[in-house]
C-alpha positions as a Markdown table, in Angstrom:
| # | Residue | x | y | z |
|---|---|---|---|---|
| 1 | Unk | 16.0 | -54.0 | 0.9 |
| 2 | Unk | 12.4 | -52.9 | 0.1 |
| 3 | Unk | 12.0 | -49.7 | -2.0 |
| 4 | Unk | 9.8 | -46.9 | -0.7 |
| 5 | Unk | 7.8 | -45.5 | -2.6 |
| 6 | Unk | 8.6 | -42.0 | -3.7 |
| 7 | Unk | 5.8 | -39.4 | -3.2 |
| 8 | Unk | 5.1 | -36.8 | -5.5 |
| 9 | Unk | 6.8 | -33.6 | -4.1 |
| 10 | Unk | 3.8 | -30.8 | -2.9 |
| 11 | Unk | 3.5 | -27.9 | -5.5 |
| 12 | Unk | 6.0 | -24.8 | -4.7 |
| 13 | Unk | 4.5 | -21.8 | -3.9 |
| 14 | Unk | 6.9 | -18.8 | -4.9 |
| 15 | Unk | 7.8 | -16.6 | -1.7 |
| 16 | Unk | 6.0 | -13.4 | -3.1 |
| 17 | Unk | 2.5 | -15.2 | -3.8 |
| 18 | Unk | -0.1 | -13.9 | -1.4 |
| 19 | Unk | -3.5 | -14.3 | -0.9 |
| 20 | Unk | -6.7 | -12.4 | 0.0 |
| 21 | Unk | -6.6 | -14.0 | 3.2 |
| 22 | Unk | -3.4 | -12.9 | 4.3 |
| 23 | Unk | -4.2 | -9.3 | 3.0 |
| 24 | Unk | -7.0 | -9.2 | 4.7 |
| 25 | Unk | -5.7 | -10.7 | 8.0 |
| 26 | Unk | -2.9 | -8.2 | 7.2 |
| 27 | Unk | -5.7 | -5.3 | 7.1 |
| 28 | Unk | -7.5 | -6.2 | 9.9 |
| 29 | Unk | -4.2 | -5.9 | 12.0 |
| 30 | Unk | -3.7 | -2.4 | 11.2 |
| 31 | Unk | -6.8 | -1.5 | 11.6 |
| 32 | Unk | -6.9 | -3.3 | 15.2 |
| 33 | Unk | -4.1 | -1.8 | 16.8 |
| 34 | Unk | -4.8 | -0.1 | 20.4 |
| 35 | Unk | -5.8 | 3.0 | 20.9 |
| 36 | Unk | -7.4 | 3.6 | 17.0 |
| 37 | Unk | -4.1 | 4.6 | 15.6 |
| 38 | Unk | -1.6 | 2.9 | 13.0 |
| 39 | Unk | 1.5 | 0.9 | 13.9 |
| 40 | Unk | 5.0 | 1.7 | 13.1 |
| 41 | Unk | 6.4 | -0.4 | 10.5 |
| 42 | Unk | 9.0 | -2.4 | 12.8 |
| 43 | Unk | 5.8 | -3.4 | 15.0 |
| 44 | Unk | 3.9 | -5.1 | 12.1 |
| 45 | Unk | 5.8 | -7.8 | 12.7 |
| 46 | Unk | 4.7 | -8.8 | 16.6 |
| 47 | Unk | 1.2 | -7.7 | 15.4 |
| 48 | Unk | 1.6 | -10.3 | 12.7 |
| 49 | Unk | 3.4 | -13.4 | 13.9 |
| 50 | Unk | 2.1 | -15.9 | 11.5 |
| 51 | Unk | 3.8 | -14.2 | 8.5 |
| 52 | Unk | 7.0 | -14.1 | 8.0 |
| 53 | Unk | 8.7 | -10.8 | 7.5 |
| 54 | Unk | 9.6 | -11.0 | 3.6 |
| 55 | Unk | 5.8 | -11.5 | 3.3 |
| 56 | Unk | 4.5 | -8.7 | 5.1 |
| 57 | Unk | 7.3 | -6.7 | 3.2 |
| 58 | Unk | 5.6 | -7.7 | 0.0 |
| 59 | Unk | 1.7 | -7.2 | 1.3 |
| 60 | Unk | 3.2 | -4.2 | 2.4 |
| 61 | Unk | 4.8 | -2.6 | -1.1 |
| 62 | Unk | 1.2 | -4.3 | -2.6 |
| 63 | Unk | -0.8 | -2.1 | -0.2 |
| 64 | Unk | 0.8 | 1.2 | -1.3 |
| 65 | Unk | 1.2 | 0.5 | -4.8 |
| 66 | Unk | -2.7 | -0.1 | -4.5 |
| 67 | Unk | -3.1 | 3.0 | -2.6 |
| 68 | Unk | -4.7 | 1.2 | 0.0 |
| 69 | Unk | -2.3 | 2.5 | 2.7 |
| 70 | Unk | -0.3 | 5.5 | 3.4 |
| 71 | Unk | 3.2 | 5.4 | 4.9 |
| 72 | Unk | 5.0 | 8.6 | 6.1 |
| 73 | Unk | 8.5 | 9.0 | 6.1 |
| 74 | Unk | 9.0 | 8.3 | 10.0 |
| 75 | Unk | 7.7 | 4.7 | 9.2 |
| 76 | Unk | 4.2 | 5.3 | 10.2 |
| 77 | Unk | 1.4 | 4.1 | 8.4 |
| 78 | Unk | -0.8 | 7.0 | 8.7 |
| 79 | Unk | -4.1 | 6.3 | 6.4 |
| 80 | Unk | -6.1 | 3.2 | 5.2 |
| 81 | Unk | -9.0 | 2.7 | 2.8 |
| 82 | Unk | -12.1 | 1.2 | 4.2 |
| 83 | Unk | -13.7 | -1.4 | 2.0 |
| 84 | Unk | -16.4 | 0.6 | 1.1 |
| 85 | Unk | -16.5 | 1.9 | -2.2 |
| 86 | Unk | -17.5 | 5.4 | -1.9 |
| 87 | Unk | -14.7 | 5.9 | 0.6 |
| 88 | Unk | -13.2 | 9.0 | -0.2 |
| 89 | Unk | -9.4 | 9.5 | -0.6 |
| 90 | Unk | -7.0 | 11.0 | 1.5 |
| 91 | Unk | -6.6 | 13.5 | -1.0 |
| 92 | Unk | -10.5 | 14.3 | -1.0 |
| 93 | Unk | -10.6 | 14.8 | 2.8 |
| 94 | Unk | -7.5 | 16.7 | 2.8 |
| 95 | Unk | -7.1 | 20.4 | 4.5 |
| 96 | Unk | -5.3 | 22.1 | 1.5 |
| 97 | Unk | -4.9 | 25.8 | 1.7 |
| 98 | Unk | -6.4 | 28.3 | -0.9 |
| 99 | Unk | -2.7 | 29.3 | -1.5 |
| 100 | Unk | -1.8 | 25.6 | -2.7 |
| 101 | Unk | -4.6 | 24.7 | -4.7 |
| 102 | Unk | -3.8 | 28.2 | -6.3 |
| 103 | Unk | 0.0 | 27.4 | -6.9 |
| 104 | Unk | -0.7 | 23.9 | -8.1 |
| 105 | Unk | -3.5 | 25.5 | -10.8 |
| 106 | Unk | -0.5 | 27.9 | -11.7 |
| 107 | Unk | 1.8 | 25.4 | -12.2 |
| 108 | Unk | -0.7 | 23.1 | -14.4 |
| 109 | Unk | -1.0 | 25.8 | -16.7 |
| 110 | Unk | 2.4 | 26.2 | -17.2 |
| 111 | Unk | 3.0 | 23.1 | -18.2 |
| 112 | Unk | 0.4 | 22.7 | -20.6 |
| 113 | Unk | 1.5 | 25.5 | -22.1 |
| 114 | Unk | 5.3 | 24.2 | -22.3 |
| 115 | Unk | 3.9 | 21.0 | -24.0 |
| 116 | Unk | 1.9 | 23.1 | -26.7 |
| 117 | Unk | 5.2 | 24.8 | -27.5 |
| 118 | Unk | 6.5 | 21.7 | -27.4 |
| 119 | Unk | 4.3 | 20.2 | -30.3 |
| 120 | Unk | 4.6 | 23.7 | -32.0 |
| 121 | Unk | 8.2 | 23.4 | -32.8 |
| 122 | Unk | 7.8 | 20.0 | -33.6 |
């Protein structure tokens, strides 16, 4: 009986490594659905059907973690950051009332105050 030879075994990659490529090719997806809108969650993975679904699941927590997408709670992703680095954020471009932007300076103060009596009684 003649012994084969045994060939080293190809490195592992773990499951949740990705690369640029695949973000990118992950981007580009999005950003080339029909009609100039974003995909639904559940349809990234026909738009994507050389990546399995754990992987897009992990681009996909990457992305927002990054900021580089927004999902809303229906499962839409509703906003994505060009590439260019002066793009401005969807909280710069946002329509926010005179009425919030008052509330939320209201409620900044308050808790700066809270932590100064914090430190006070310390």
């Amino acid at each position: 009986m003649k012994r084969r030879k045994i060939k080293p075994d190809r490195k592992v990659r773990p499951r949740n490594e990705i690369t640029g490529q695949e973000v990118e090719t992950f981007l580009s997806a999005i950003r080339g659905f029909e009609n100039g809108h974003y995909p639904k969650l559940r349809d990234l993975r026909t738009l994507i059907p050389s990546m399995d679904l754990y992987k897009i699941n992990v681009i996909l927590r990457y992305l927002e973690r990054s900021k580089a997408i927004i999902v809303d709670n229906d499962g839409y992703i509703v906003w994505t950051r060009k590439d260019a680095p002066d793009q401005l954020t969807l909280g710069d471009v946002a329509d926010i009332s005179d009425d919030l932007k008052k509330f939320l300076e209201e409620k900044k103060q308050e808790e700066g105050e809270a932590e100064e009596e914090e430190e006070g009684q310390s």
